Short mmCIF file of C-alpha atoms in Angstrom, two decimals:
data_model
loop_
_atom_site.label_atom_id
_atom_site.label_comp_id
_atom_site.label_asym_id
_atom_site.label_seq_id
_atom_site.Cartn_x
_atom_site.Cartn_y
_atom_site.Cartn_z
CA UNK A 1 -49.24 -1.66 19.45
CA UNK A 2 -51.99 -0.39 17.13
CA UNK A 3 -49.32 1.03 14.86
CA UNK A 4 -47.49 -2.32 14.51
CA UNK A 5 -47.67 -3.94 11.09
CA UNK A 6 -47.78 -7.65 10.42
CA UNK A 7 -44.94 -9.85 9.21
CA UNK A 8 -46.33 -10.15 5.69
CA UNK A 9 -46.54 -6.38 5.26
CA UNK A 10 -43.03 -6.02 6.68
CA UNK A 11 -41.74 -8.55 4.15
CA UNK A 12 -43.47 -6.72 1.30
CA UNK A 13 -41.97 -3.39 2.41
CA UNK A 14 -38.53 -4.99 2.73
CA UNK A 15 -38.79 -6.37 -0.83
CA UNK A 16 -39.80 -2.93 -2.13
CA UNK A 17 -36.82 -1.30 -0.38
CA UNK A 18 -34.34 -3.90 -1.64
CA UNK A 19 -35.60 -3.89 -5.25
CA UNK A 20 -36.14 -0.13 -5.62
CA UNK A 21 -34.37 1.30 -8.66
CA UNK A 22 -32.94 4.27 -6.74
CA UNK A 23 -29.23 3.73 -6.10
CA UNK A 24 -28.37 3.86 -2.39
CA UNK A 25 -25.29 2.68 -0.49
CA UNK A 26 -27.35 2.38 2.69
CA UNK A 27 -29.90 0.16 0.96
CA UNK A 28 -27.11 -1.94 -0.50
CA UNK A 29 -25.74 -2.57 3.00
CA UNK A 30 -29.02 -4.00 4.27
CA UNK A 31 -29.39 -7.80 4.59
CA UNK A 32 -30.93 -9.51 1.57
CA UNK A 33 -34.02 -10.86 3.31
CA UNK A 34 -36.52 -9.58 5.85
CA UNK A 35 -35.68 -12.57 8.04
CA UNK A 36 -32.00 -11.58 8.12
CA UNK A 37 -33.00 -7.99 8.83
CA UNK A 38 -34.87 -9.10 11.98
CA UNK A 39 -31.85 -11.22 12.98
CA UNK A 40 -29.57 -8.21 12.55
CA UNK A 41 -31.83 -6.07 14.76
CA UNK A 42 -31.76 -8.69 17.51
CA UNK A 43 -28.00 -9.23 17.18
CA UNK A 44 -27.31 -5.50 17.23
CA UNK A 45 -25.34 -5.43 13.95
CA UNK A 46 -25.40 -6.68 10.37
CA UNK A 47 -21.90 -8.18 10.49
CA UNK A 48 -22.97 -10.95 12.86
CA UNK A 49 -25.63 -12.09 10.42
CA UNK A 50 -23.29 -11.85 7.43
CA UNK A 51 -20.66 -13.93 9.22
CA UNK A 52 -23.20 -16.59 10.15
CA UNK A 53 -24.51 -16.69 6.57
CA UNK A 54 -20.99 -17.11 5.21
CA UNK A 55 -20.29 -20.34 7.13
CA UNK A 56 -20.48 -23.47 4.98
CA UNK A 57 -20.05 -27.15 5.74
CA UNK A 58 -17.05 -29.09 4.45
CA UNK A 59 -19.37 -31.09 2.24
CA UNK A 60 -20.74 -27.89 0.68
CA UNK A 61 -17.26 -26.50 0.11
CA UNK A 62 -16.09 -29.72 -1.53
CA UNK A 63 -18.99 -29.54 -3.96
CA UNK A 64 -19.22 -25.78 -4.58
CA UNK A 65 -15.98 -24.20 -3.36
CA UNK A 66 -12.89 -23.12 -5.32
CA UNK A 67 -9.35 -23.56 -4.02
CA UNK A 68 -7.57 -20.27 -3.34
CA UNK A 69 -4.26 -21.64 -2.02
CA UNK A 70 -2.89 -23.14 -5.25
CA UNK A 71 -0.49 -20.19 -5.51
CA UNK A 72 1.61 -18.18 -3.05
CA UNK A 73 3.75 -15.05 -3.53
CA UNK A 74 7.55 -15.38 -3.73
CA UNK A 75 10.40 -13.51 -5.39
CA UNK A 76 9.79 -13.66 -9.15
CA UNK A 77 12.18 -15.42 -11.50
CA UNK A 78 11.95 -12.33 -13.75
CA UNK A 79 14.75 -9.89 -12.83
CA UNK A 80 13.50 -6.68 -11.16
CA UNK A 81 9.86 -7.84 -11.37
CA UNK A 82 9.39 -8.02 -7.60
CA UNK A 83 7.19 -10.84 -6.46
CA UNK A 84 5.46 -13.49 -8.51
CA UNK A 85 2.89 -16.26 -7.96
CA UNK A 86 4.18 -19.82 -7.48
CA UNK A 87 2.30 -23.11 -7.49
CA UNK A 88 1.94 -24.87 -4.14
CA UNK A 89 0.97 -28.20 -5.70
CA UNK A 90 0.68 -29.88 -9.08
CA UNK A 91 -1.91 -28.07 -11.21
CA UNK A 92 -2.88 -30.27 -14.19
CA UNK A 93 -3.52 -28.86 -17.64
CA UNK A 94 -6.98 -27.28 -17.64
CA UNK A 95 -7.02 -27.22 -13.85
CA UNK A 96 -7.91 -24.19 -11.74
CA UNK A 97 -4.97 -22.01 -10.77
CA UNK A 98 -7.10 -19.47 -8.91
CA UNK A 99 -10.59 -17.94 -9.01
CA UNK A 100 -10.82 -14.19 -9.60
CA UNK A 101 -14.00 -12.39 -8.56
CA UNK A 102 -14.05 -8.96 -10.17
CA UNK A 103 -14.85 -5.38 -9.26
CA UNK A 104 -16.04 -3.59 -12.40
CA UNK A 105 -15.12 0.03 -13.13
CA UNK A 106 -17.29 1.37 -15.94
CA UNK A 107 -15.11 4.34 -16.90
CA UNK A 108 -11.34 3.84 -16.96
CA UNK A 109 -10.80 7.61 -17.10
CA UNK A 110 -11.63 7.55 -13.38
CA UNK A 111 -8.08 6.30 -12.82
CA UNK A 112 -6.60 9.58 -14.06
CA UNK A 113 -4.85 11.80 -11.52
CA UNK A 114 -4.95 15.56 -11.96
CA UNK A 115 -2.87 18.55 -10.96
CA UNK A 116 -4.31 20.85 -8.31
CA UNK A 117 -5.52 24.40 -8.80
CA UNK A 118 -7.47 26.99 -6.83
CA UNK A 119 -11.22 27.12 -7.17
CA UNK A 120 -13.47 30.22 -7.28
CA UNK A 121 -13.52 30.49 -3.49
CA UNK A 122 -9.81 29.79 -3.03
CA UNK A 123 -10.32 26.12 -2.23
CA UNK A 124 -8.10 23.46 -3.82
CA UNK A 125 -9.72 21.58 -6.69
CA UNK A 126 -8.36 19.36 -9.46
CA UNK A 127 -7.29 20.91 -12.75
CA UNK A 128 -9.27 19.02 -15.39
CA UNK A 129 -6.86 20.22 -18.10
CA UNK A 130 -3.74 18.70 -16.51
CA UNK A 131 -3.57 14.92 -16.18
CA UNK A 132 -0.37 14.16 -14.24
CA UNK A 133 -0.60 10.38 -13.90
CA UNK A 134 -2.89 7.40 -13.43
CA UNK A 135 -3.71 5.44 -10.29
CA UNK A 136 -1.67 2.31 -9.68
CA UNK A 137 -4.80 0.14 -9.60
CA UNK A 138 -4.73 0.36 -13.42
CA UNK A 139 -1.72 -2.02 -13.48
CA UNK A 140 -3.81 -4.72 -11.80
CA UNK A 141 -6.94 -4.37 -13.95
CA UNK A 142 -8.05 -6.11 -17.12
CA UNK A 143 -9.44 -4.02 -19.95
CA UNK A 144 -9.76 -3.78 -23.72
CA UNK A 145 -8.69 -1.10 -26.24
CA UNK A 146 -12.28 -0.80 -27.49
CA UNK A 147 -13.93 -0.41 -24.10
CA UNK A 148 -14.02 2.04 -21.20
CA UNK A 149 -14.54 -0.87 -18.79
CA UNK A 150 -11.94 -2.09 -16.30
CA UNK A 151 -12.13 -5.31 -14.28
CA UNK A 152 -10.15 -5.57 -11.05
CA UNK A 153 -9.55 -9.13 -9.70
CA UNK A 154 -9.48 -9.24 -5.91
CA UNK A 155 -8.83 -12.92 -5.17
CA UNK A 156 -5.90 -14.01 -2.99
CA UNK A 157 -2.47 -13.75 -4.68
CA UNK A 158 -3.68 -13.39 -8.29
CA UNK A 159 -2.20 -9.87 -8.42
CA UNK A 160 1.25 -11.51 -8.24
CA UNK A 161 0.78 -13.40 -11.53
CA UNK A 162 3.32 -11.87 -13.90
CA UNK A 163 3.46 -11.49 -17.68
CA UNK A 164 5.29 -13.67 -20.19
CA UNK A 165 4.34 -13.35 -23.85
CA UNK A 166 5.82 -16.71 -24.92
CA UNK A 167 6.34 -18.92 -21.85
CA UNK A 168 2.97 -18.37 -20.17
CA UNK A 169 1.45 -21.44 -18.54
CA UNK A 170 -2.01 -20.12 -17.63
CA UNK A 171 -4.86 -18.26 -19.27
CA UNK A 172 -8.19 -16.65 -18.39
CA UNK A 173 -11.74 -17.86 -18.86
CA UNK A 174 -15.14 -16.99 -17.45
CA UNK A 175 -16.28 -19.27 -14.63
CA UNK A 176 -19.11 -21.61 -15.59
CA UNK A 177 -20.10 -23.21 -12.28
CA UNK A 178 -20.53 -20.31 -9.86
CA UNK A 179 -24.01 -19.10 -10.77
CA UNK A 180 -24.83 -17.91 -7.27
CA UNK A 181 -22.12 -15.25 -7.73
CA UNK A 182 -21.26 -14.94 -11.42
CA UNK A 183 -24.07 -13.34 -13.47
CA UNK A 184 -23.67 -14.79 -16.95
CA UNK A 185 -26.30 -12.43 -18.31
CA UNK A 186 -24.06 -9.46 -17.48
CA UNK A 187 -21.78 -10.59 -20.32
CA UNK A 188 -24.54 -9.56 -22.72
CA UNK A 189 -25.37 -6.28 -20.99
CA UNK A 190 -23.96 -2.84 -21.78
CA UNK A 191 -21.30 -0.93 -19.86
CA UNK A 192 -24.03 1.52 -18.85
CA UNK A 193 -25.88 -1.38 -17.23
CA UNK A 194 -22.76 -2.42 -15.30
CA UNK A 195 -22.26 1.14 -14.09
CA UNK A 196 -25.62 0.92 -12.32
CA UNK A 197 -24.71 -2.33 -10.53
CA UNK A 198 -23.41 -1.56 -7.06
CA UNK A 199 -22.23 -5.06 -6.23
CA UNK A 200 -19.61 -7.32 -7.75
CA UNK A 201 -21.14 -10.03 -9.89
CA UNK A 202 -18.52 -11.29 -12.34
CA UNK A 203 -15.80 -13.91 -11.98
CA UNK A 204 -12.85 -14.99 -14.09
CA UNK A 205 -10.69 -18.06 -13.56
CA UNK A 206 -6.99 -18.58 -14.15
CA UNK A 207 -6.53 -22.06 -15.60
CA UNK A 208 -3.36 -23.98 -16.50
CA UNK A 209 -2.48 -24.32 -20.20
CA UNK A 210 -0.14 -27.22 -19.32
CA UNK A 211 0.83 -29.13 -16.19
CA UNK A 212 2.35 -26.77 -13.63
CA UNK A 213 4.73 -28.25 -11.06
CA UNK A 214 5.01 -27.28 -7.37
CA UNK A 215 7.33 -24.30 -6.95
CA UNK A 216 6.93 -23.23 -10.59
CA UNK A 217 6.07 -19.60 -11.29
CA UNK A 218 2.71 -18.95 -12.95
CA UNK A 219 2.53 -16.59 -15.96
CA UNK A 220 -0.19 -15.27 -18.23
CA UNK A 221 0.05 -13.16 -21.39
CA UNK A 222 -0.96 -9.56 -20.63
CA UNK A 223 -1.58 -8.94 -24.33
CA UNK A 224 0.14 -7.28 -27.28
CA UNK A 225 -1.04 -3.79 -26.29
CA UNK A 226 0.48 -4.13 -22.84
CA UNK A 227 3.77 -5.42 -24.27
CA UNK A 228 4.00 -2.52 -26.75
CA UNK A 229 3.26 -0.01 -24.00
CA UNK A 230 5.93 -1.54 -21.76
CA UNK A 231 8.55 -1.61 -24.52
CA UNK A 232 7.85 2.04 -25.30
CA UNK A 233 8.04 2.93 -21.61
CA UNK A 234 11.43 1.23 -21.26
CA UNK A 235 12.69 2.95 -24.42
CA UNK A 236 11.75 6.42 -23.15
CA UNK A 237 12.57 5.86 -19.48
CA UNK A 238 14.73 8.43 -17.75
CA UNK A 239 15.34 8.49 -13.98
CA UNK A 240 13.59 11.31 -12.22
CA UNK A 241 15.60 13.93 -10.40
CA UNK A 242 15.82 14.20 -6.64
CA UNK A 243 14.05 17.55 -6.88
CA UNK A 244 11.03 16.22 -8.80
CA UNK A 245 10.61 12.99 -6.82
CA UNK A 246 12.38 13.71 -3.56
CA UNK A 247 11.27 10.63 -1.66
CA UNK A 248 11.93 7.91 -4.23
CA UNK A 249 14.90 5.58 -4.26
CA UNK A 250 16.25 6.46 -7.73
CA UNK A 251 18.60 9.19 -6.53
CA UNK A 252 19.69 7.15 -3.51
CA UNK A 253 20.42 4.11 -5.68
CA UNK A 254 22.61 6.22 -7.95
CA UNK A 255 24.38 7.59 -4.86
CA UNK A 256 25.16 4.08 -3.63
CA UNK A 257 26.35 2.85 -7.02
CA UNK A 258 28.77 5.78 -7.35
CA UNK A 259 30.62 5.17 -4.11
CA UNK A 260 28.35 5.04 -1.06
CA UNK A 261 27.76 1.35 -0.39
CA UNK A 262 25.27 1.74 2.44
CA UNK A 263 21.96 -0.18 2.29
CA UNK A 264 19.09 1.97 1.06
CA UNK A 265 15.96 -0.17 1.45
CA UNK A 266 14.17 -1.05 4.65
CA UNK A 267 14.68 -4.74 3.93
CA UNK A 268 18.45 -4.31 3.58
CA UNK A 269 18.78 -2.17 6.68
CA UNK A 270 16.69 -4.53 8.78
CA UNK A 271 18.82 -7.53 7.78
CA UNK A 272 22.36 -6.15 7.99
CA UNK A 273 23.62 -6.65 11.56
CA UNK A 274 27.12 -5.39 10.85
CA UNK A 275 26.32 -1.77 10.03
CA UNK A 276 25.63 0.52 13.01
CA UNK A 277 22.44 2.57 12.94
CA UNK A 278 23.23 6.24 12.39
CA UNK A 279 22.54 8.76 15.10
CA UNK A 280 20.53 11.91 14.47
CA UNK A 281 23.77 13.93 14.31
CA UNK A 282 25.31 11.56 11.74
CA UNK A 283 22.21 11.77 9.58
CA UNK A 284 22.68 15.52 9.17
CA UNK A 285 25.58 14.84 6.81
CA UNK A 286 24.81 11.24 5.79
CA UNK A 287 21.03 10.86 5.81
CA UNK A 288 18.95 7.78 5.18
CA UNK A 289 16.71 7.86 2.10
CA UNK A 290 13.72 10.11 2.66
CA UNK A 291 11.46 7.22 1.70
CA UNK A 292 12.27 5.51 5.02
CA UNK A 293 11.24 6.10 8.59
CA UNK A 294 12.64 4.62 11.78
CA UNK A 295 10.31 2.80 14.20
CA UNK A 296 11.09 1.38 17.63
CA UNK A 297 9.47 -1.26 19.79
CA UNK A 298 8.39 0.84 22.76
CA UNK A 299 5.48 0.55 25.16
CA UNK A 300 4.62 4.16 25.99
CA UNK A 301 1.48 3.33 27.96
CA UNK A 302 1.53 4.38 31.60
CA UNK A 303 -0.82 4.95 34.54
CA UNK A 304 -0.40 8.73 34.74
CA UNK A 305 -3.67 10.63 34.26
CA UNK A 306 -3.71 14.25 33.09
CA UNK A 307 -6.42 16.52 34.47
CA UNK A 308 -5.05 19.50 32.55
CA UNK A 309 -2.50 20.21 29.86
CA UNK A 310 1.06 20.26 31.25
CA UNK A 311 2.86 23.61 30.93
CA UNK A 312 6.06 21.82 29.94
CA UNK A 313 6.66 18.60 27.99
CA UNK A 314 6.68 15.58 30.34
CA UNK A 315 9.90 13.59 29.95
CA UNK A 316 10.17 9.88 30.76
CA UNK A 317 13.57 8.20 30.89
CA UNK A 318 14.05 4.46 31.37
CA UNK A 319 16.02 1.49 30.00
CA UNK A 320 14.60 -0.75 27.31
CA UNK A 321 12.67 -3.73 28.73
CA UNK A 322 12.13 -6.56 26.25
CA UNK A 323 9.27 -8.10 28.23
CA UNK A 324 7.41 -4.78 28.26
CA UNK A 325 8.42 -3.08 25.03
CA UNK A 326 8.24 -6.08 22.71
CA UNK A 327 5.03 -7.50 24.16
CA UNK A 328 1.93 -7.76 21.98
CA UNK A 329 -0.81 -5.13 22.30
CA UNK A 330 -3.78 -7.20 21.24
CA UNK A 331 -2.86 -8.31 17.73
CA UNK A 332 -0.12 -5.71 17.24
CA UNK A 333 3.17 -4.70 18.81
CA UNK A 334 3.82 -1.41 20.58
CA UNK A 335 5.74 0.65 18.01
CA UNK A 336 6.46 4.36 17.61
CA UNK A 337 8.46 6.67 15.37
CA UNK A 338 11.84 7.20 16.96
CA UNK A 339 15.25 8.79 16.48
CA UNK A 340 18.66 7.47 17.59
CA UNK A 341 20.54 9.99 19.73
CA UNK A 342 23.48 7.90 20.94
CA UNK A 343 25.26 4.67 20.09
CA UNK A 344 27.71 2.80 22.31
CA UNK A 345 29.32 -0.61 22.38
CA UNK A 346 27.97 -3.33 24.61
CA UNK A 347 29.78 -4.32 27.74
CA UNK A 348 31.08 -7.86 28.05
CA UNK A 349 28.47 -8.74 30.67
CA UNK A 350 25.66 -6.67 29.14
CA UNK A 351 22.32 -8.39 29.78
CA UNK A 352 20.54 -6.57 26.93
CA UNK A 353 21.91 -8.97 24.33
CA UNK A 354 20.21 -9.47 20.98
CA UNK A 355 21.63 -12.98 20.80
CA UNK A 356 19.65 -14.38 23.73
CA UNK A 357 18.34 -17.92 23.48
CA UNK A 358 14.78 -16.62 23.25
CA UNK A 359 15.37 -14.91 19.90
CA UNK A 360 14.55 -16.79 16.71
CA UNK A 361 17.76 -15.56 15.07
CA UNK A 362 21.16 -15.28 16.73
CA UNK A 363 22.03 -11.59 16.45
CA UNK A 364 25.61 -10.39 16.94
CA UNK A 365 25.20 -6.61 16.61
CA UNK A 366 27.76 -5.04 18.93
CA UNK A 367 25.98 -1.76 19.74
CA UNK A 368 23.23 -0.53 22.01
CA UNK A 369 21.35 2.71 21.43
CA UNK A 370 19.66 5.63 23.13
CA UNK A 371 16.48 6.54 21.30
CA UNK A 372 14.02 9.42 21.68
CA UNK A 373 10.29 9.16 21.07
CA UNK A 374 7.57 11.81 21.01
CA UNK A 375 4.03 10.66 21.80
CA UNK A 376 0.87 12.72 21.39
CA UNK A 377 -1.60 12.64 24.29
CA UNK A 378 -5.00 14.23 24.89
CA UNK A 379 -6.55 15.60 28.09
CA UNK A 380 -10.21 15.83 27.14
CA UNK A 381 -10.28 14.12 23.74
CA UNK A 382 -9.76 17.55 22.18
CA UNK A 383 -6.72 19.24 23.71
CA UNK A 384 -3.46 17.52 22.80
CA UNK A 385 0.14 17.74 23.96
CA UNK A 386 3.32 15.69 23.61
CA UNK A 387 5.30 13.44 25.92
CA UNK A 388 8.99 12.85 25.38
CA UNK A 389 10.60 9.46 26.01
CA UNK A 390 14.30 8.71 26.31
CA UNK A 391 15.04 4.99 26.24
CA UNK A 392 18.50 3.59 26.93
CA UNK A 393 20.07 0.19 26.22
CA UNK A 394 17.89 -0.31 23.14
CA UNK A 395 19.12 -3.32 21.08
CA UNK A 396 19.43 -3.37 17.30
CA UNK A 397 16.53 -5.83 17.06
CA UNK A 398 14.14 -3.25 18.58
CA UNK A 399 14.82 -0.64 15.88
CA UNK A 400 13.19 -1.15 12.50
CA UNK A 401 13.15 0.73 9.20
CA UNK A 402 9.92 1.00 7.21
CA UNK A 403 8.98 2.55 3.89
CA UNK A 404 6.83 5.65 4.13
CA UNK A 405 3.51 5.40 2.28
CA UNK A 406 3.63 6.24 -1.44
CA UNK A 407 7.44 6.46 -1.61
CA UNK A 408 8.45 3.22 -3.33
CA UNK A 409 9.44 3.37 -6.98
CA UNK A 410 5.99 2.23 -8.15
CA UNK A 411 4.80 5.72 -7.17
CA UNK A 412 7.35 7.62 -9.27
CA UNK A 413 5.76 10.35 -11.35
CA UNK A 414 6.79 8.57 -14.55
CA UNK A 415 6.16 5.00 -13.35
CA UNK A 416 4.51 2.57 -15.77
CA UNK A 417 0.73 2.43 -15.84
CA UNK A 418 -1.27 0.21 -18.20
CA UNK A 419 -4.09 -2.29 -17.87
CA UNK A 420 -3.76 -5.93 -18.91
CA UNK A 421 -5.79 -6.97 -21.92
CA UNK A 422 -8.69 -9.37 -21.54
CA UNK A 423 -8.38 -11.54 -24.68
CA UNK A 424 -10.68 -10.79 -27.62
CA UNK A 425 -12.16 -14.28 -27.56
CA UNK A 426 -13.63 -13.79 -24.08
CA UNK A 427 -14.26 -10.03 -24.05
CA UNK A 428 -18.01 -9.49 -24.70
CA UNK A 429 -18.86 -7.44 -27.80
CA UNK A 430 -21.60 -5.72 -25.81
CA UNK A 431 -18.90 -4.05 -23.69
CA UNK A 432 -17.03 -2.60 -26.67
CA UNK A 433 -18.39 0.91 -26.34
CA UNK A 434 -15.38 2.75 -27.77
CA UNK A 435 -15.14 2.81 -31.57
CA UNK A 436 -11.93 3.11 -33.56
CA UNK A 437 -12.99 6.59 -34.67
CA UNK A 438 -13.54 7.70 -31.09
CA UNK A 439 -10.21 6.17 -30.09
CA UNK A 440 -8.32 8.21 -32.66
CA UNK A 441 -10.27 11.39 -31.94
CA UNK A 442 -9.47 11.17 -28.24
CA UNK A 443 -5.79 10.41 -28.98
CA UNK A 444 -6.31 7.20 -27.09
CA UNK A 445 -2.76 5.99 -27.19
CA UNK A 446 -1.45 9.27 -25.81
CA UNK A 447 -3.92 9.35 -22.95
CA UNK A 448 -3.80 5.65 -22.11
#
């Protein structure tokens, strides 16, 4: 008790810790005030306090909040553009389309991706001389040709707002009524200052340049530099070979267009009831694209307890049970990588029918499947082994195709990468830390 210090001294120490100039992730994670620190200790975690502090009354939100559901993602009206952002209600001219709090990245060269090489001790390190690509986050950032700074907007659905150089109906501006978050003084600071700030503290707003109707797609102008870069990319574009980008869909698309009409995307395969799912044997001569993997609804939990590692692989064989295998596991379904071994037609009185009244969609797929699943188990949280499952009478609706990570066409080795331009009229001069002379010396347009 003699070593205890009083509340006032604790508060002073807390203020010193929070305002110390030394950069520390741990310090940044601490609650803002000494009072909240004590609450976090009593609650057992910081998250509880942060959640409580984030709750606001309806009256407060009406006065200080910004609407984030004015736009939703849907298929874009621009061919091959993927998804776009569409208005959910009338947005009047000058009205808020969406707020966009920003994460600032002081040095855009951090988005470069390098080839690998061996280091002095044989370890794998990056080869600073060989830039092979840039990270995809660059496509979603705002920047400026005369600055190393990037700004990444992380508000709901704003990443779906596409480019149109002539028919845009929205523009960007700095927020002017969010002082508790947006630090206006940062617009006059240097990029070096921003690099030392470990929290987000800037916010843009998308605002309508004319009345936008419900269901209308929202566009902004990404800037002349972006348009030139895109036009040049399209002009020089050549599909990559299967050997250089084995997982991507380019080669498989060409294969389909030259005679093989099978679906090639997970979306197509998951929505075409008429085509039977290929067995493992059939895939040896007619494989699915390597960008896809097959997943099955399957509950592989059981009551068996292993006291030691089995000498052989345990095999479990049972029929598919919709009530068990398609039941929720907390907030997720039981799913596992699987492979189809057999396919057979349903019987007339087969009870495992996809078109049961309980299903949201009436499915008429005429086959059932035998699938195999391998599951990794552990005995003592260290030693692992595999179980093998054979499930019969599996319906089409319980087998799903999914894209493997990093295999869609946006990850092609020659895919387009370029930041959007923040307009000159709102880009602070204090952030323009890259002169024209430096730009030319660094061969800016070749690197970026």
